[in-house]
Coordinates of C-alpha atoms and ligand atoms in Angstrom, one line a residue:
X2 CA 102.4 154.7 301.5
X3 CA 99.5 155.2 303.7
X4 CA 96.8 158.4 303.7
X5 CA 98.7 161.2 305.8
X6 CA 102.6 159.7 305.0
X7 CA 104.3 162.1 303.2
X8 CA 106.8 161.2 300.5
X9 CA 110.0 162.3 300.9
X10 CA 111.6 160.5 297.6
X11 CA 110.4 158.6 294.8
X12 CA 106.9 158.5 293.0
X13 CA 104.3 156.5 293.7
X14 CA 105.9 153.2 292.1
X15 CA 109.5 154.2 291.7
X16 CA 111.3 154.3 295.1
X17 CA 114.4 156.0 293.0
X18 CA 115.6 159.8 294.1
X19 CA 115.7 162.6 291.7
X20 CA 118.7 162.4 289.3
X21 CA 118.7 158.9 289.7
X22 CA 117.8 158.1 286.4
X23 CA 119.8 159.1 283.3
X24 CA 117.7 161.3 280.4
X25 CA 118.1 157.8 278.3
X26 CA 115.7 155.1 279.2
X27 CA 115.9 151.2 278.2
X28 CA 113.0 149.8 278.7
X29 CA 112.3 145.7 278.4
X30 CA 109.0 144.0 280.1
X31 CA 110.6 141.7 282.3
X32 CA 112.6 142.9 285.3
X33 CA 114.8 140.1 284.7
X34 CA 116.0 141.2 281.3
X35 CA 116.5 144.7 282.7
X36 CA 118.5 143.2 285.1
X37 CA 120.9 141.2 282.6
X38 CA 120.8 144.8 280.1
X39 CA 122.2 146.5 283.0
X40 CA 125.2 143.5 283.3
X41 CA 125.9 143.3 280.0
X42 CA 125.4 147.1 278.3
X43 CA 125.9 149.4 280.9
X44 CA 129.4 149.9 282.8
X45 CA 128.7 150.7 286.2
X46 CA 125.5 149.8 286.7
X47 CA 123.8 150.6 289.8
X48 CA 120.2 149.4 291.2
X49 CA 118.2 152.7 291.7
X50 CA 114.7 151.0 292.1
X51 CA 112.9 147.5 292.8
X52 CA 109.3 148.8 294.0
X53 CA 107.1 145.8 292.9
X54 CA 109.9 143.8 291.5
X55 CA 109.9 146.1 288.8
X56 CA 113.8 147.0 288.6
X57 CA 115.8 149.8 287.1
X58 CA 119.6 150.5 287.0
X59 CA 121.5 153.5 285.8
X60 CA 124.7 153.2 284.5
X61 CA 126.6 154.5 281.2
X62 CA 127.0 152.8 278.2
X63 CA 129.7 154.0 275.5
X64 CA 130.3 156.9 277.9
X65 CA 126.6 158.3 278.1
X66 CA 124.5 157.8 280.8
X67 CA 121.9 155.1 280.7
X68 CA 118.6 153.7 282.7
X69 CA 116.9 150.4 282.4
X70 CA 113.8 150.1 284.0
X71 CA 111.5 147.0 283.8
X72 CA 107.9 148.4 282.4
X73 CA 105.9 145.5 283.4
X74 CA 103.6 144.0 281.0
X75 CA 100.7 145.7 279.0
X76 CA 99.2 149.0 278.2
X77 CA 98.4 150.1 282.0
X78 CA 101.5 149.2 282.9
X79 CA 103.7 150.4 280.7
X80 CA 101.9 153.8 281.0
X81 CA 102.3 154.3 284.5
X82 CA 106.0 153.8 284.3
X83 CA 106.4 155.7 281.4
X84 CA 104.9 158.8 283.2
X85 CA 106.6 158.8 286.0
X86 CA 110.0 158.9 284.2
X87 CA 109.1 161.5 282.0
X88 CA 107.3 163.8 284.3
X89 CA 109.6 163.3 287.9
X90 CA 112.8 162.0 286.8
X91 CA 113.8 164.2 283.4
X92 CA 113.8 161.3 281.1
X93 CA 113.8 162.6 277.5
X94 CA 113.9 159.1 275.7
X95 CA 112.8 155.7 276.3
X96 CA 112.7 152.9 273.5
X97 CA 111.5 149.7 274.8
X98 CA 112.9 146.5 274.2
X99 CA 110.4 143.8 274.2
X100 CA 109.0 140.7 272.4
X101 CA 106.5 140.2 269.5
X102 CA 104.2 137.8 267.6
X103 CA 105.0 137.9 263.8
X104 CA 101.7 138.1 261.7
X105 CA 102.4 137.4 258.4
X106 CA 104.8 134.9 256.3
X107 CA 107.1 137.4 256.1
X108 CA 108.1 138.4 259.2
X109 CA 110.0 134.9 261.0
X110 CA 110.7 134.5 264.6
X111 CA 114.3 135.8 265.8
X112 CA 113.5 138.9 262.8
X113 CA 113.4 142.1 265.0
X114 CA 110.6 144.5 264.3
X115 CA 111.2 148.3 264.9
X116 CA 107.4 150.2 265.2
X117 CA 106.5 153.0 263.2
X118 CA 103.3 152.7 264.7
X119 CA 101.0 151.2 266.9
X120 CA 97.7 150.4 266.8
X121 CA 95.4 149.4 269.0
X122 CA 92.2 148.6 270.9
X123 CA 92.9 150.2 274.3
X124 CA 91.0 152.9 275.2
X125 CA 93.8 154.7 275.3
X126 CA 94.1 156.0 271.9
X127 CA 90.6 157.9 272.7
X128 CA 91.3 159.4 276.1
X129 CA 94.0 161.6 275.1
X130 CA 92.2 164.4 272.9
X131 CA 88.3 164.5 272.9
X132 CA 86.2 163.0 269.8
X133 CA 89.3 161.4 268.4
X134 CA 91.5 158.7 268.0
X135 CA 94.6 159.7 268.8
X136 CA 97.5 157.9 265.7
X137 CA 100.5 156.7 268.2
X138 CA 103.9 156.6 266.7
X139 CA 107.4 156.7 267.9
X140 CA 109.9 159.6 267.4
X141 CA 111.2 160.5 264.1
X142 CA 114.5 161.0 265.6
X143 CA 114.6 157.7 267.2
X144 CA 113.0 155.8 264.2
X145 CA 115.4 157.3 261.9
X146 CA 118.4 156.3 263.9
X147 CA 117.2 152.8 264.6
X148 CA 116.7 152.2 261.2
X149 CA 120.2 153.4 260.3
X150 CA 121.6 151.3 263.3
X151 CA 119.7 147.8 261.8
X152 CA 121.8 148.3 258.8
X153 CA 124.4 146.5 259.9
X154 CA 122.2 144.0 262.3
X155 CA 123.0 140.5 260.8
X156 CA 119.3 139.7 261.2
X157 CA 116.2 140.5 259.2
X158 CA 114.8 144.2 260.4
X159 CA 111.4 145.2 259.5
X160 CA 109.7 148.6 260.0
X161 CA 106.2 149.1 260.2
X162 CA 102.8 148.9 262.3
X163 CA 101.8 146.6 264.9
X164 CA 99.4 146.0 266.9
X165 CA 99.5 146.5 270.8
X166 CA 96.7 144.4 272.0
X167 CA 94.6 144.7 275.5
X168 CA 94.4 141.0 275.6
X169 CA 96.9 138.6 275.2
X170 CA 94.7 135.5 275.2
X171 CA 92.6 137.1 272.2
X172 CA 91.3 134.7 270.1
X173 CA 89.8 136.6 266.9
X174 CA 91.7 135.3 263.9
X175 CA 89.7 137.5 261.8
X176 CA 90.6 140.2 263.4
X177 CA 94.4 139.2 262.7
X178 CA 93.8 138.3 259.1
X179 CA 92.4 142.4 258.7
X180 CA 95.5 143.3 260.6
X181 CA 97.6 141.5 258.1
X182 CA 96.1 142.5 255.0
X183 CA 97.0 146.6 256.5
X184 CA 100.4 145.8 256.7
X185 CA 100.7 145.1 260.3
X186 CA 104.1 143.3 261.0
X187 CA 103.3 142.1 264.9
X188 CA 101.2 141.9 267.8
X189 CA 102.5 142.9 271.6
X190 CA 101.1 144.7 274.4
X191 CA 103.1 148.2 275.1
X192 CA 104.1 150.0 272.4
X193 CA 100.5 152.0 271.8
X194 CA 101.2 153.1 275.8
X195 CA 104.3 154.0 275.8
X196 CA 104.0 156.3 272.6
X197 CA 100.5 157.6 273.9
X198 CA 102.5 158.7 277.2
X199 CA 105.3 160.3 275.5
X200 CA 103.2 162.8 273.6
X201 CA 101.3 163.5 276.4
X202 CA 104.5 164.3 277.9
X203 CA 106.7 165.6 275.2
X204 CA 109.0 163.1 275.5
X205 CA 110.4 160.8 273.0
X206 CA 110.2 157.2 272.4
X207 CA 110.2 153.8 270.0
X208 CA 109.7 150.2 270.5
X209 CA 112.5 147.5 269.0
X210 CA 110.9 144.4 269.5
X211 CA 112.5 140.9 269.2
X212 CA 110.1 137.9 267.3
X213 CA 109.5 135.7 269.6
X214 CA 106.9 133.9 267.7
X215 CA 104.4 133.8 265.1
X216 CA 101.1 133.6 265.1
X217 CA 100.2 131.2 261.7
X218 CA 103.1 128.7 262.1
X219 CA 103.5 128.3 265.6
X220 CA 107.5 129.0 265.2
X221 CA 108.6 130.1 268.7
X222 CA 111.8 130.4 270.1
X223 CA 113.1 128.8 273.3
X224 CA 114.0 130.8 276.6
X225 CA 117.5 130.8 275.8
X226 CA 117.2 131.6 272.1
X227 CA 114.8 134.7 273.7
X228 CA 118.0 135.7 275.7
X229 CA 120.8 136.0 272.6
X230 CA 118.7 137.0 270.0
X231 CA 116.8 139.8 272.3
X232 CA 120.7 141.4 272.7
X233 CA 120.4 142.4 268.5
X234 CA 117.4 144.4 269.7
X235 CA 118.7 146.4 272.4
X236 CA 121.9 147.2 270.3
X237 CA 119.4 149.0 268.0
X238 CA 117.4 150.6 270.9
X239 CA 120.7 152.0 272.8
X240 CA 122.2 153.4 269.7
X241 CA 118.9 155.0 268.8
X242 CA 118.8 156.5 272.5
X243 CA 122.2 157.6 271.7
X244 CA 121.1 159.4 268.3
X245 CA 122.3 163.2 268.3
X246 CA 123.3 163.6 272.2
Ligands
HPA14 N1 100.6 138.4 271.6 C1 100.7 139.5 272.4 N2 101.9 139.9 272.9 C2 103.0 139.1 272.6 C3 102.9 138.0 271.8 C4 101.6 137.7 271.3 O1 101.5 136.7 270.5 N3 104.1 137.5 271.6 C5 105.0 138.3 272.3 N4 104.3 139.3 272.9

């Protein structure tokens, strides 16, 4: 949009009309995967936005409406998105679906990682309330019901803190080893963001994350193994969206 234009639809980077997205929000990195979560957990999926290549679909899934919309990758990214949902389109709940580094031996790639809270070094944490770091965790509601969901995942489940970093490429391993020796289960890049956003917003949301690999032993899995095992994860985020509607 140029100075002058004036919007008749959308926000600034969703081109989707109001009502077009459900109150229930998926939300994976990579437009790609929310493409495939549309095909293969929502019936009826229809495209409501691809502004940027970042796409979204609404459709229903076990008779509920349901979104998936692409956050893009990292804090700044993931907020923007986040916003808009919450503040133009109604959204009450978004849990995003997205990969992790394991950081210590007990977490294994494939394990799926739900965050009870996220820590990090964006500035983020300090803008929200003056003189303090703001602690960023997820929804008790939606926690609660992810962890009842995993029960019956046939894959490890862990719950606890991670770390959403500003910088992927980061190379400070003793910065990691301090992580580890608090209890922090994996590093990724959205989490802090998208929980910062929601109580800003009084909304509600969670991150499920999928190990993708881990940072001591170099296990990784391949693109396709990233494909099947992510689907354990966002069976845990869309019954969690579903919790008490
Ligand atoms: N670092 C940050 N984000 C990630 C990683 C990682 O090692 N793996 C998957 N997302």
């Amino acid at each position: 949009m140029t100075a002058g234009e004036v919007r008749t639809t959308g926000t600034p980077h969703l081109a989707a009309r109001p009502g077009d997205f459900a109150p229930l929000v998926l939300m994976p990195g990579d437009p790609r995967r929310a493409r495939r979560i549309a095909e293969t957990f929502l019936e009826d999926a229809r495209q409501v936005t691809d502004v940027r290549g970042i796409l979204g679909y609404t459709g229903s899934h076990r008779g509920v409406p349901m979104s998936v919309l692409a956050s893009g990758m990292g804090i700044p990214s993931v907020t923007i998105y986040a916003t808009e949902l919450f503040r133009h389109y109604g959204v009450r709940r978004i849990v995003r679906v997205g990969t992790a580094g394991a950081i210590p031996a007990s977490v294994s790639a494939r394990d799926v990682v739900i965050a009870s809270a996220a820590h990090t070094d964006s500035s983020l944490s300090r803008l929200l309330v003056d003189g303090l770091t703001l602690s960023l965790a997820p929804s008790y509601r939606l926690l609660r019901a992810a962890a009842d969901a995993a029960e019956t995942a046939p894959s490890a489940v862990h719950i606890g803190p991670v770390f959403s970093s500003d910088h992927f490429y980061l190379d400070r391993p003793a910065l990691f080893d301090a992580l580890r020796r608090r209890g922090t289960l994996a590093v990724e890049m959205e989490a802090a963001g998208l929980y910062a956003v929601a109580c800003a917003e009084g909304g509600e949301a969670l991150a499920v994350l999928t190990v993708s690999d881990h940072l001591h032993t170099g296990e990784a899995l391949t693109a396709e193994e990233r494909e099947t095992d992510f689907d354990r994860a966002v069976r845990i985020a869309a019954a969690a969206l579903l919790a008490d509607v």
